[in-house]
Coordinates of C-alpha atoms in Angstrom, one line a residue:
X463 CA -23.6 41.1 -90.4
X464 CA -24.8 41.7 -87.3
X465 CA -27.9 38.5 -86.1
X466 CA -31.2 40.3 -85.6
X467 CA -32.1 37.2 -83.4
X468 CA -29.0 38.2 -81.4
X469 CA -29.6 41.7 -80.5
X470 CA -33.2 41.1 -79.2
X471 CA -31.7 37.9 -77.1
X472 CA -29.5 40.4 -75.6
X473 CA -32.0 43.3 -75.0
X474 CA -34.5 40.5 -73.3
X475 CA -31.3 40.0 -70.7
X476 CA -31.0 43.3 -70.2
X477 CA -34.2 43.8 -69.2
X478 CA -34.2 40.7 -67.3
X479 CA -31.1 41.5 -65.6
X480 CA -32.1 45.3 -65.2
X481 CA -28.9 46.5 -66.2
X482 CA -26.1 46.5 -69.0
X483 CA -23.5 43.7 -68.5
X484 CA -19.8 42.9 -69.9
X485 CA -21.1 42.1 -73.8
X486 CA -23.7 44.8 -74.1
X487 CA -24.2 48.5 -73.6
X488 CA -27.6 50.3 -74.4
X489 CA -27.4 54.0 -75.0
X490 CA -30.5 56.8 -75.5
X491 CA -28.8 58.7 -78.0
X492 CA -31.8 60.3 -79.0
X493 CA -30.6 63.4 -81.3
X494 CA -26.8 63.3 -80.6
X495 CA -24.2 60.1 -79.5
X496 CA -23.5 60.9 -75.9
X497 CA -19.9 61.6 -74.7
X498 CA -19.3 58.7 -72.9
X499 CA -20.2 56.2 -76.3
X500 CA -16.0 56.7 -77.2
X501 CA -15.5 55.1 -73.4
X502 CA -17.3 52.4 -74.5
X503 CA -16.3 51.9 -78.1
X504 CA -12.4 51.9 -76.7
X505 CA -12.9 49.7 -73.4
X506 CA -15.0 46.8 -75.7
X507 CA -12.3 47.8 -78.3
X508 CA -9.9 46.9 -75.4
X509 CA -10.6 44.0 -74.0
X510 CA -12.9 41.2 -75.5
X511 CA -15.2 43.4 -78.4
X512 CA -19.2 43.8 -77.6
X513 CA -22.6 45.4 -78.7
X514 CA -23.7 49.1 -78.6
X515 CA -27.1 49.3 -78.5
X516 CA -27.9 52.8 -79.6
X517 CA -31.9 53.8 -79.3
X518 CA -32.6 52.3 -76.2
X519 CA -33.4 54.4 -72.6
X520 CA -32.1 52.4 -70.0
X521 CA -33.8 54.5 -67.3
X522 CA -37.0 53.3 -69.4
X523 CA -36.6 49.9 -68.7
X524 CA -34.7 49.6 -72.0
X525 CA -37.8 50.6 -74.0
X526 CA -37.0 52.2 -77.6
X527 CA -35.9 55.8 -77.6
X528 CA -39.5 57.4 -79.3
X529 CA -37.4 60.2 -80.3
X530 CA -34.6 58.5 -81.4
X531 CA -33.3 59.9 -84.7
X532 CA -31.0 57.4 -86.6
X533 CA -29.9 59.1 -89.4
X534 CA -27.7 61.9 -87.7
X535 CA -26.9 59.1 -85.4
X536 CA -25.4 56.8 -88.1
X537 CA -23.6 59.9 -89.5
X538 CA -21.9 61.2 -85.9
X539 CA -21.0 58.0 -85.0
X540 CA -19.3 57.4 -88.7
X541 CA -17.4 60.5 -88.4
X542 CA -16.3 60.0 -85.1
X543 CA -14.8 56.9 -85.3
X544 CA -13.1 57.9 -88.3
X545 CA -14.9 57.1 -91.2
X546 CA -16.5 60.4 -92.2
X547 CA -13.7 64.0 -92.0
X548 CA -10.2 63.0 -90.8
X549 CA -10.6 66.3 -88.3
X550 CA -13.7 64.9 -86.6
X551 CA -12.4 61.1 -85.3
X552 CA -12.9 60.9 -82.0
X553 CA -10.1 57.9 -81.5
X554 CA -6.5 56.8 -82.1
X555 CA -6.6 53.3 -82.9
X556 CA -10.5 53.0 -83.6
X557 CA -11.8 49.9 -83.9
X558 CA -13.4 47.7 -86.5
X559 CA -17.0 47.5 -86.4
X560 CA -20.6 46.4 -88.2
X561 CA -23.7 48.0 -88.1
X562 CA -27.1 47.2 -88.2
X563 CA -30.9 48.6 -88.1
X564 CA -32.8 46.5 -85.6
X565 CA -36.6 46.9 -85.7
X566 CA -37.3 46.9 -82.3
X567 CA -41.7 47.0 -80.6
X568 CA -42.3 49.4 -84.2
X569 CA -38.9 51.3 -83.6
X570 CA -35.9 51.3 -85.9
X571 CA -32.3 51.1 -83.3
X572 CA -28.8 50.9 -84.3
X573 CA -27.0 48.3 -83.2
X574 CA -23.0 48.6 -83.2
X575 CA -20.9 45.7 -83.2
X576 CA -17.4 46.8 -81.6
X577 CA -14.7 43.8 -82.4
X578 CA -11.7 43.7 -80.4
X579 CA -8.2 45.4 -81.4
X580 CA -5.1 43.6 -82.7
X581 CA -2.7 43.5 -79.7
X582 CA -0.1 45.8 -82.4
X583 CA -3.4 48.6 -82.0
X584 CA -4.1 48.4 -78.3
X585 CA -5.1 50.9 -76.8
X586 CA -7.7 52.4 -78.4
X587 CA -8.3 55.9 -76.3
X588 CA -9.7 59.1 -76.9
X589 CA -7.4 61.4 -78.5
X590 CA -8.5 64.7 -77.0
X591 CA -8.0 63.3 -73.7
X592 CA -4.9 61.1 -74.6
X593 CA -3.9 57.6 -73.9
X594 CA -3.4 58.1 -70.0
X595 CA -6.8 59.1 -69.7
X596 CA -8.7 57.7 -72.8
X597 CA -7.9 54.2 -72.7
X598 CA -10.8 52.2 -71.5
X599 CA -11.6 48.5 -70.4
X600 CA -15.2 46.8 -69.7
X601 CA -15.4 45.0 -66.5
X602 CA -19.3 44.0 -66.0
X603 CA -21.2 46.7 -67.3
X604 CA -18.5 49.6 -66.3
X605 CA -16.1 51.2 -68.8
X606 CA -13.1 51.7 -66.3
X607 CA -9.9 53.3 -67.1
X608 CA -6.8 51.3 -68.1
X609 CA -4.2 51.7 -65.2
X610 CA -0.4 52.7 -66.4
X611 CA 0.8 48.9 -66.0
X612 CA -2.3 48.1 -68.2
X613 CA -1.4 50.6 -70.8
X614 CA 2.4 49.9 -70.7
X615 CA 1.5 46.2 -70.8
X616 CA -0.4 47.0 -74.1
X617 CA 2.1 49.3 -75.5
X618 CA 4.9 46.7 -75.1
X619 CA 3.3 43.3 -75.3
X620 CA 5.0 42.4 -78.2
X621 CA 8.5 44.4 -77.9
X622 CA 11.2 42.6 -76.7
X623 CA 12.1 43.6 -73.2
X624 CA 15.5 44.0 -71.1
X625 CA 14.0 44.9 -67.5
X626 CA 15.6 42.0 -66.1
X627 CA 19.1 42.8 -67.4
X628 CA 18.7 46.2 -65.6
X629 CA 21.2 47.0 -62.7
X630 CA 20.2 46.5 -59.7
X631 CA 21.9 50.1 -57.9
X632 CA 23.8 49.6 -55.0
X633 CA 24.9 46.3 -55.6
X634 CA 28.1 44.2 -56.9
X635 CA 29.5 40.7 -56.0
X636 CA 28.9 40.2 -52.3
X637 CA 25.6 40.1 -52.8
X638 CA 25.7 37.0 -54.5
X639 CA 25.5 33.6 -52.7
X640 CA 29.0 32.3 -52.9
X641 CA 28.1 28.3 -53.2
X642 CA 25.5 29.1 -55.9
X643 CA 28.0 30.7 -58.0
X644 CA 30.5 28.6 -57.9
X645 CA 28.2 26.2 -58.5
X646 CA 27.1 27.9 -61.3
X647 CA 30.1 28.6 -62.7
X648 CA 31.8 25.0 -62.3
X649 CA 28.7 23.7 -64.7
X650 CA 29.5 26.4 -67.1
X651 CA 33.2 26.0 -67.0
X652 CA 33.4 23.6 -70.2
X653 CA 31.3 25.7 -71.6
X654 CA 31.9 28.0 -74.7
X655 CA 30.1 31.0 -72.8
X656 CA 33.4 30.7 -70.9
X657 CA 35.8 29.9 -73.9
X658 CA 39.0 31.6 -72.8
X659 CA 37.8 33.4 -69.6
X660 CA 39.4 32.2 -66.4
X661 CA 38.5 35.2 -64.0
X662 CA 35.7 34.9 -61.5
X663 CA 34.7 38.7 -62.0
X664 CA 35.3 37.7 -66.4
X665 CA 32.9 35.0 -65.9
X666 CA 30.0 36.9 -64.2
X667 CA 30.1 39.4 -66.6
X668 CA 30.6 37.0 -69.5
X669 CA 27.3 35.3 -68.6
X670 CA 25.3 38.4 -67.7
X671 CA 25.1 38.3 -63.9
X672 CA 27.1 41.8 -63.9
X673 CA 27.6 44.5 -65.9
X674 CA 30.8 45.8 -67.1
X675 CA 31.2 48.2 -63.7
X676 CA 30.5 44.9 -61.3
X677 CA 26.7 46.3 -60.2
X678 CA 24.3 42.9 -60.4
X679 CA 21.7 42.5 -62.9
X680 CA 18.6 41.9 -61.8
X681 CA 18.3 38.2 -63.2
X682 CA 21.6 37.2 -61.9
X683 CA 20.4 38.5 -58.2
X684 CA 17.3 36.4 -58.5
X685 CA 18.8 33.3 -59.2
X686 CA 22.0 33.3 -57.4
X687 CA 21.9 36.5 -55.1
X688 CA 22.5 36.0 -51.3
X689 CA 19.1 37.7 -50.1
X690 CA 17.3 39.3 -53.2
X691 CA 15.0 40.6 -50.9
X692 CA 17.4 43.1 -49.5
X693 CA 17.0 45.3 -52.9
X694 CA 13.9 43.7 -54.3
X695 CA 11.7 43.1 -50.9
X696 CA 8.5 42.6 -53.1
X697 CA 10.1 39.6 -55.3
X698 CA 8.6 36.9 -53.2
X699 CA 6.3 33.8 -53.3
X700 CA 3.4 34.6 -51.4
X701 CA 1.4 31.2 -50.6
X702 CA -1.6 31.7 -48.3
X703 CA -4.1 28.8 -47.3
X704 CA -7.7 30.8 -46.7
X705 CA -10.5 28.3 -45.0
X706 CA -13.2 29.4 -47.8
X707 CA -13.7 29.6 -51.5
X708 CA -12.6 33.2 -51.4
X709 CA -10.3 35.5 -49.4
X710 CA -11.4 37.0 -46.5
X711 CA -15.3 35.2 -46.1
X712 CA -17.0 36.5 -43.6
X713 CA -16.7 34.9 -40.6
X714 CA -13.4 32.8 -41.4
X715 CA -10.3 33.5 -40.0
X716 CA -7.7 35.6 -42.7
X717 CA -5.5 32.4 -43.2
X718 CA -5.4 29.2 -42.3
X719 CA -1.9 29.2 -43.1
X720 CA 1.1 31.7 -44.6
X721 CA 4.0 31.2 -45.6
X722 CA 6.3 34.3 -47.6
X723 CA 8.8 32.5 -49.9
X724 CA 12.5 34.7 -49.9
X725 CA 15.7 33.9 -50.8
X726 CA 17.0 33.2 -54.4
X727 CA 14.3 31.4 -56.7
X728 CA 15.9 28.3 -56.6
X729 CA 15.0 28.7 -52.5
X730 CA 11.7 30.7 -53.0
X731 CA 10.4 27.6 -56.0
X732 CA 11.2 24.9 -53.1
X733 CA 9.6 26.9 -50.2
X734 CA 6.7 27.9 -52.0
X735 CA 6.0 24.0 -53.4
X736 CA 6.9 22.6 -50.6
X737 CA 3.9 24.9 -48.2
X738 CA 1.3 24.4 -51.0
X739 CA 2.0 20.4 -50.6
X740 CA 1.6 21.2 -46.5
X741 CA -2.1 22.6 -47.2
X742 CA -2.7 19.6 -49.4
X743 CA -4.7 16.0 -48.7
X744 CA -3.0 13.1 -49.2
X745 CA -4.5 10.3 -51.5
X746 CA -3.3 7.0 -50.0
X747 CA -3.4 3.9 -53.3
X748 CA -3.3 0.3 -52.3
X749 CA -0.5 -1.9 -54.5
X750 CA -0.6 -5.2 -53.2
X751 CA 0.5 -5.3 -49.7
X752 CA 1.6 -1.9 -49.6
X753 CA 0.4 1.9 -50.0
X754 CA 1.4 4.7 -52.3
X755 CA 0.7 7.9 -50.8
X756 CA 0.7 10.9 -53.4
X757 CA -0.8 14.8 -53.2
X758 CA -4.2 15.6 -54.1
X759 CA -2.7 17.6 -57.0
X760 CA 1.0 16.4 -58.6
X761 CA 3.8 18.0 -57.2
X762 CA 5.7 18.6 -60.8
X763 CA 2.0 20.2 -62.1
X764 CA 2.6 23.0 -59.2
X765 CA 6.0 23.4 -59.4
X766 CA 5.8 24.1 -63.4
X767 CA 3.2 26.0 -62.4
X768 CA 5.3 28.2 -59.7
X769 CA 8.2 28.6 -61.7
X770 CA 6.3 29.5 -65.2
X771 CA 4.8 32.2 -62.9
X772 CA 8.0 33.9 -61.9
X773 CA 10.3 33.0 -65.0
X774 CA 7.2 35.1 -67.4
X775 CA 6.3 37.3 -65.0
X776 CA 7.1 41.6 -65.5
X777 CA 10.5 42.8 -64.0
X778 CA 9.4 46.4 -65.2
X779 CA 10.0 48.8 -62.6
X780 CA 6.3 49.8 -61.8
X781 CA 5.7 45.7 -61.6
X782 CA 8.5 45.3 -58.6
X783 CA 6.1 45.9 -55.9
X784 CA 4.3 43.2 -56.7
X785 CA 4.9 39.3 -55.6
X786 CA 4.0 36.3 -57.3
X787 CA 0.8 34.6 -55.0
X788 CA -0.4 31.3 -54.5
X789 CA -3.8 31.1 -52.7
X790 CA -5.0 27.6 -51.7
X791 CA -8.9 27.9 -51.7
X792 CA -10.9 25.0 -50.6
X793 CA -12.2 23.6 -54.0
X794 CA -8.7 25.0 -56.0
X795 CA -5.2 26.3 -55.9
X796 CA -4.5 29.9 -57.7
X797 CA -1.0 30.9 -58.8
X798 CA -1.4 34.7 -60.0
X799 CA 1.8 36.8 -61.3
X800 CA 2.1 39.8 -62.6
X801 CA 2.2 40.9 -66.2
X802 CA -0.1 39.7 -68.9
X803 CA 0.2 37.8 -71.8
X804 CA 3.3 38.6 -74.0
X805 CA 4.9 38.2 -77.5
X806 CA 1.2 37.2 -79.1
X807 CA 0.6 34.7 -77.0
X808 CA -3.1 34.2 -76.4
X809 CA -5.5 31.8 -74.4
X810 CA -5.9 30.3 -77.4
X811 CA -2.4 28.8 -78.8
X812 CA -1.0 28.9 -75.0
X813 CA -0.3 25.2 -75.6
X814 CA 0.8 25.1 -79.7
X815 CA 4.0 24.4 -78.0
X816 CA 5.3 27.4 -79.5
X817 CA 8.1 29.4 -76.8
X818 CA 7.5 33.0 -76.1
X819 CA 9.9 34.4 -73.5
X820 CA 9.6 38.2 -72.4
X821 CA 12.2 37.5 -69.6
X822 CA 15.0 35.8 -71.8
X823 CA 18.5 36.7 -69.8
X824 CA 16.2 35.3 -67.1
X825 CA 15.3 32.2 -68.6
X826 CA 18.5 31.2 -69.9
X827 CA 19.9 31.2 -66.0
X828 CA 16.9 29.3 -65.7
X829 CA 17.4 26.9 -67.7
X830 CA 21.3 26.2 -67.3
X831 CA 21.4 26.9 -63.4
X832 CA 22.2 22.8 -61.8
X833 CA 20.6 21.1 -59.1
X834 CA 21.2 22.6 -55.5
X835 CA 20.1 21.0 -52.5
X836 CA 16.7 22.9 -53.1
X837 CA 16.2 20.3 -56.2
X838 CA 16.3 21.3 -59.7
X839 CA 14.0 24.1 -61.4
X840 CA 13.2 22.2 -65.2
X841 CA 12.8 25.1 -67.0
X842 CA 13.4 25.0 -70.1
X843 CA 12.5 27.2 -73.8
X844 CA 10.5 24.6 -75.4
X845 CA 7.0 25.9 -75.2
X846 CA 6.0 22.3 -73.5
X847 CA 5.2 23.7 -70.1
X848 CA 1.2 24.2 -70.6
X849 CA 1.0 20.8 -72.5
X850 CA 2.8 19.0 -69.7
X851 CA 0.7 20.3 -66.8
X852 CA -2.6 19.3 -68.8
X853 CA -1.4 15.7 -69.4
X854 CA 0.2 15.2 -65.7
X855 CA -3.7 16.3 -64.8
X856 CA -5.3 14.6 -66.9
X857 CA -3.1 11.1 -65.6
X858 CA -4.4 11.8 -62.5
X859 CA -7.8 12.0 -63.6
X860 CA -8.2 15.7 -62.6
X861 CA -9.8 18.5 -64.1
X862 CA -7.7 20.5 -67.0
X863 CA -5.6 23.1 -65.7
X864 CA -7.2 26.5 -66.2
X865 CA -5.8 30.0 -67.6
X866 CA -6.5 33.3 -66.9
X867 CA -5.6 36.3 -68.9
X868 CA -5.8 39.7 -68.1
X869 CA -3.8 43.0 -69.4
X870 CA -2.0 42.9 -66.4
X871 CA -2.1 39.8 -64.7
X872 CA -2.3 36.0 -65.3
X873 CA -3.5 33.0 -63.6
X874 CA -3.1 29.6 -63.6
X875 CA -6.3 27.7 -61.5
X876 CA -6.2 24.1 -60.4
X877 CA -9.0 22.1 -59.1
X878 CA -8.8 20.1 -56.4
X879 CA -10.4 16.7 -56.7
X880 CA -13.7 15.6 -55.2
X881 CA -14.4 19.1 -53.8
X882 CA -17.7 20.5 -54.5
X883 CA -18.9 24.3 -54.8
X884 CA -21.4 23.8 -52.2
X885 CA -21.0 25.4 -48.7
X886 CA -19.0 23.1 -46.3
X887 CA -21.5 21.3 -44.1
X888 CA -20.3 20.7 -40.3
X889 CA -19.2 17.5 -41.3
X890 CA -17.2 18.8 -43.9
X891 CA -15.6 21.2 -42.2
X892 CA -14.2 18.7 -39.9
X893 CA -12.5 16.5 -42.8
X894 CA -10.9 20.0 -44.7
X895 CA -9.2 20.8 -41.1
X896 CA -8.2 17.2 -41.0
X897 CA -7.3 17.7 -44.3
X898 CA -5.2 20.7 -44.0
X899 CA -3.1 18.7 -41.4
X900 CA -2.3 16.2 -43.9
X901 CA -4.4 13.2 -42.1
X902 CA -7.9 12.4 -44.3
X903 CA -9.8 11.2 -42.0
X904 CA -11.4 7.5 -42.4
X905 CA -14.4 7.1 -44.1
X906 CA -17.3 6.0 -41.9
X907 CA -18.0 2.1 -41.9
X908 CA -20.9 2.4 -43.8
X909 CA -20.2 4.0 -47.0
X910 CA -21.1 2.3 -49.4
X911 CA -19.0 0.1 -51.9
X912 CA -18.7 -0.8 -55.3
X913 CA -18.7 -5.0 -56.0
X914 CA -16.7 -5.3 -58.8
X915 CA -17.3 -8.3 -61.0
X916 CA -15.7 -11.8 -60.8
X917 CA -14.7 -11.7 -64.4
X918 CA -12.7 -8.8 -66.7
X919 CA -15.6 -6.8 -68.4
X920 CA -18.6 -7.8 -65.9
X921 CA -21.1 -5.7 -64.4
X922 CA -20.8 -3.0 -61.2
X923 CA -23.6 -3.5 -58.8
X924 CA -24.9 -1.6 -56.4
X925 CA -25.0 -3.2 -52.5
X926 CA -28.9 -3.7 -51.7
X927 CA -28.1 -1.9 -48.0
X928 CA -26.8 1.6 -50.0
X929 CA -28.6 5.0 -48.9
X930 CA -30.1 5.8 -52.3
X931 CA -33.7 5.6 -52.6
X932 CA -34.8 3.4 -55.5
X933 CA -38.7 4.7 -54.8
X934 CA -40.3 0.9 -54.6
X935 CA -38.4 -0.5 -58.2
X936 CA -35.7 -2.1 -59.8
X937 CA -35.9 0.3 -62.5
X938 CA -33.6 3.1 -61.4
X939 CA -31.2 0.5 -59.8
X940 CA -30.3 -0.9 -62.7
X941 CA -30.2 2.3 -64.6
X942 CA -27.8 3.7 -62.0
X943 CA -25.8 0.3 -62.7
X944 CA -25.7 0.9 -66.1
X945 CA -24.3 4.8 -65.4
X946 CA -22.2 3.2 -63.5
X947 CA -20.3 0.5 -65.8
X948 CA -20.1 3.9 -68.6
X949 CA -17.9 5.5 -65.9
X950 CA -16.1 2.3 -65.5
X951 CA -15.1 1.8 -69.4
X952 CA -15.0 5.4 -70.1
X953 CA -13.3 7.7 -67.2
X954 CA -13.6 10.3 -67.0
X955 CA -17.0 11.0 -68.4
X956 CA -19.4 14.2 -68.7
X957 CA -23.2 14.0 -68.1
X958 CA -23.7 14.9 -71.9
X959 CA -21.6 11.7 -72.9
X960 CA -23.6 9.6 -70.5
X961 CA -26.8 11.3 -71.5
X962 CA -26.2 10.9 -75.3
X963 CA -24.5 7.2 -75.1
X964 CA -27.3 5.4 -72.7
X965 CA -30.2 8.0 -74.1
X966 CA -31.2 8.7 -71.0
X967 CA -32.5 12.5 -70.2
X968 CA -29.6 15.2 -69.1
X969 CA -32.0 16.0 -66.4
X970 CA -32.5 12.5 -64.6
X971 CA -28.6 11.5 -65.6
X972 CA -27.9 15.1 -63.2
X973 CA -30.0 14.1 -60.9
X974 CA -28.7 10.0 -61.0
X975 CA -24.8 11.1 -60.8
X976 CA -25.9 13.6 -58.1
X977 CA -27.1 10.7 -55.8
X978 CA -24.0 8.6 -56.8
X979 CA -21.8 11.7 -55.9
X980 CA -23.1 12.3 -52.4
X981 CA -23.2 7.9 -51.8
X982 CA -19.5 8.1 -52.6
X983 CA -19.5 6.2 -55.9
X984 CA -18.1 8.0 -57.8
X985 CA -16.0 11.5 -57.6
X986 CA -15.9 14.9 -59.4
X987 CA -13.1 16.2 -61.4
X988 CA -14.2 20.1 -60.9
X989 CA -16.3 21.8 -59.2
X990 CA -20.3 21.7 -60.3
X991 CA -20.4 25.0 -62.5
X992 CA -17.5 24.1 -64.3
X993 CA -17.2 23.3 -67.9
X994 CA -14.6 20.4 -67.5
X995 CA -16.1 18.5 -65.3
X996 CA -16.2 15.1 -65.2
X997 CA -16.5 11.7 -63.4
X998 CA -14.5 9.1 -62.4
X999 CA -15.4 6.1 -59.9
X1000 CA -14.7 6.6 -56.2

């Protein structure tokens, strides 16, 4: 049952917003459902479900239709989506749906819930124009038509695949990298893969790196080829350091840095880990006499990260253009591959520990390939990868990794610590290009300091000299103090939990940790919009 409440929140956005958005479509419809309601029905069928609001004139300010007849309405749009005469649906794969008469100013609309398709009935399209030209997405308040590599993507998202045991043409045993097979092939030796098989040529063939005729498959090339990149030139690591928070700000130079990752993967995963760590800060810890120097983000967090990305990615052949790409932002670090979600895996149960491998031939040289001088790759078939990147994060008190899904593409996003969304000031521009060199530069001599207690379980204070404006009282010192020793005993902490656990007002806590954020008391785990952020002491 569709929440009367809910449909005039949404029509008061869309007024306020002057426009339709990703959730919500309004439609005139006065006499006859328009054409272009099947374009919406299948892209909110296609991607994440939404509301049809059918009645309402956009071009009047989304005032009711007056002349809005619901009855023939309720009927065309019944029939067409296949609930009235087989001969008049409108769609293959229609979706499932709830309607609801909305008294709206002294006008009856229709309001149509449209709820999401099974993966097994994606796409929905429009069967008089086919699936090539029917199928639909919503992005913002535009129906946009689903690309091929979309539609395949849907179409085969839970089929088992064998793109990378495809031949690579033109290719046989020189192209692979004699150490690395030999290599390869001396870990496998005791094997039973190799039970009675004492040829080199046996071997390869034996544990899929050729085919029977000696042409390379495209997983064996990957891993253990010479230069991949001589038959696949687009199967790279592409990790680019840009000076903003998005590519190609106005203003900013392109890159800051660039570094194209070839070679095998074992070579490409090191390269590409190793020029993200380049772009990185350093965090410097004191233990006793000594320091302990360590990346602003963990090094085994990006390199599960990398090699999750090009061990799940699509080998189809209409995906081989495309290269894996890390982009190194100023608040986060984005590693994008190509090829959606697969085998029912969702956003939702990414991390149930439950293994779902579209690229298995793949992942099995993955997983039994040894160490080479490049280091070794840990992947493994255990469906732990998610779960241990979320812990290794949260260890270092940073921000959750985030994921990204969409029918074609997915992205893993890391936050960088203590990096806000705010424009860079001058000052701050000075410390990311120190930064990017590796050096953080010192902070100035009068920062302020925490005093930490003489005994286990005491107080934090705040030095008398600090820049934060107390306006003439105690009182907000020692509320501050009090914010402060929550941190303390329970890092990392939201405003909410502050706000709720000292009852002090969301509002003036916001305000309180903003102060303590720019005096350097405490530090961010995410940047400001962000759901999972939290706070930890400087």
């Amino acid at each position: 049952m569709i929440d009367h409440g809910e449909v005039r929140a949404a029509i008061e956005r869309l007024r306020h917003q002057g426009g339709d958005d990703a959730h919500c479509e309004a439609k005139a419809c006065a006499q006859r459902v328009s054409a272009d309601l099947w374009e919406s029905v299948s892209a909110f069928a296609n991607t994440h479900g939404g509301l049809i609001l059918l009645g309402l004139d956009e071009r009047e300010g989304f005032a009711p239709c007056p002349a809005f007849q619901i009855a023939p309405i309720i009927d065309q749009f019944a029939e067409g989506i296949g609930d009235g005469s087989p001969t008049g649906a409108r769609l293959t794969n229609p979706p499932r749906y709830e309607v609801e008469r909305i008294m709206v100013e002294g006008t009856t609309i229709l309001a149509v819930r449209i709820i999401e398709n099974d993966l097994d009935r994606k796409p929905c399209y429009i069967r008089a124009r086919g699936v090539a030209s029917g199928s639909f997405k919503r992005v913002d308040d535009k129906d946009l038509l689903l690309s091929r590599a979309e539609i395949f993507e849907l179409e085969n998202a839970g089929t088992p695949q064998d793109a990378d045991r495809n031949a690579v043409p033109e290719t046989d045993e020189e192209d692979l990298d004699a150490d690395a097979v030999e290599r390869y092939l001396s870990a496998m030796a005791s094997t039973k893969a190799l039970r009675g098989i004492s040829d080199r040529t046996a071997a390869l063939e034996r544990l899929g790196i050729t085919t029977k005729q000696g042409t390379v498959r495209l997983a064996g090339l990957i891993t253990l080829g010479a230069y991949p990149q001589q038959h696949l030139p687009s199967l790279v690591i592409d990790v680019a350091h840009h000076p903003g928070y998005e590519k190609a700000e106005p203003g900013q130079p392109c890159f800051l840095d660039r570094t194209v990752c070839d070679g095998n993967l074992p070579e490409a995963i090191a390269d590409a880990v190793r020029a993200v760590l380049r772009n990185l800060r350093v965090i410097s810890y004191v233990e006793g006499v000594g320091r302990h120097d360590v990346p602003e983000l963990p090094e085994e967090v990006l390199r599960e990260a990398i090699v999750n990305a090009v061990a799940h990615r699509e080998y189809h052949g209409m995906f081989l253009g495309q290269a894996v790409s890390v982009d190194i932002y100023r608040n986060r670090v984005e590693i994008t591959s190509p090829g959606g979600l697969w085998g029912g895996k969702t956003l939702d149960n990414l991390a149930n520990g439950t293994s779902r491998c579209r690229n298995s031939a793949l992942m099995h040289l993955l997983e039994t390939l040894p160490a080479s001088e490049s280091g070794t790759l840990h992947a493994e078939r255990q469906g732990s990868g998610i779960r241990f990147m979320i812990n290794a994060m949260r260890a270092q008190g940073l921000a959750d990794p985030e994921f990204h899904a969409s029918i074609d593409q997915f992205k893993v996003i890391l936050w960088r610590p203590g990096v806000d969304e705010a424009p860079p000031s001058p000052r701050g521009a000075k410390c990311q290009a120190a930064a990017c060199s590796g050096n953080v530069p010192r902070q100035p001599s009068h920062r302020p300091v925490l005093i930490a207690p003489d005994a286990p379980g005491g107080s934090l204070a705040l030095e008398t000299h600090t820049a934060i404006e107390f306006d003439g009282s105690t009182r907000r010192k020692e509320r501050l103090e009090s914010i402060l020793d929550f941190v303390k005993d329970n890092a990392p902490a939201s405003i909410n939990e502050i706000s709720e656990e000292l009852d002090i007002n969301v509002a003036t806590v916001r305000r309180d940790m903003r102060s303590l954020l720019e005096a350097g008391y405490i530090r961010a785990t995410a940047p400001a919009q962000s759901k999972r952020r939290r706070y930890l002491l400087a």
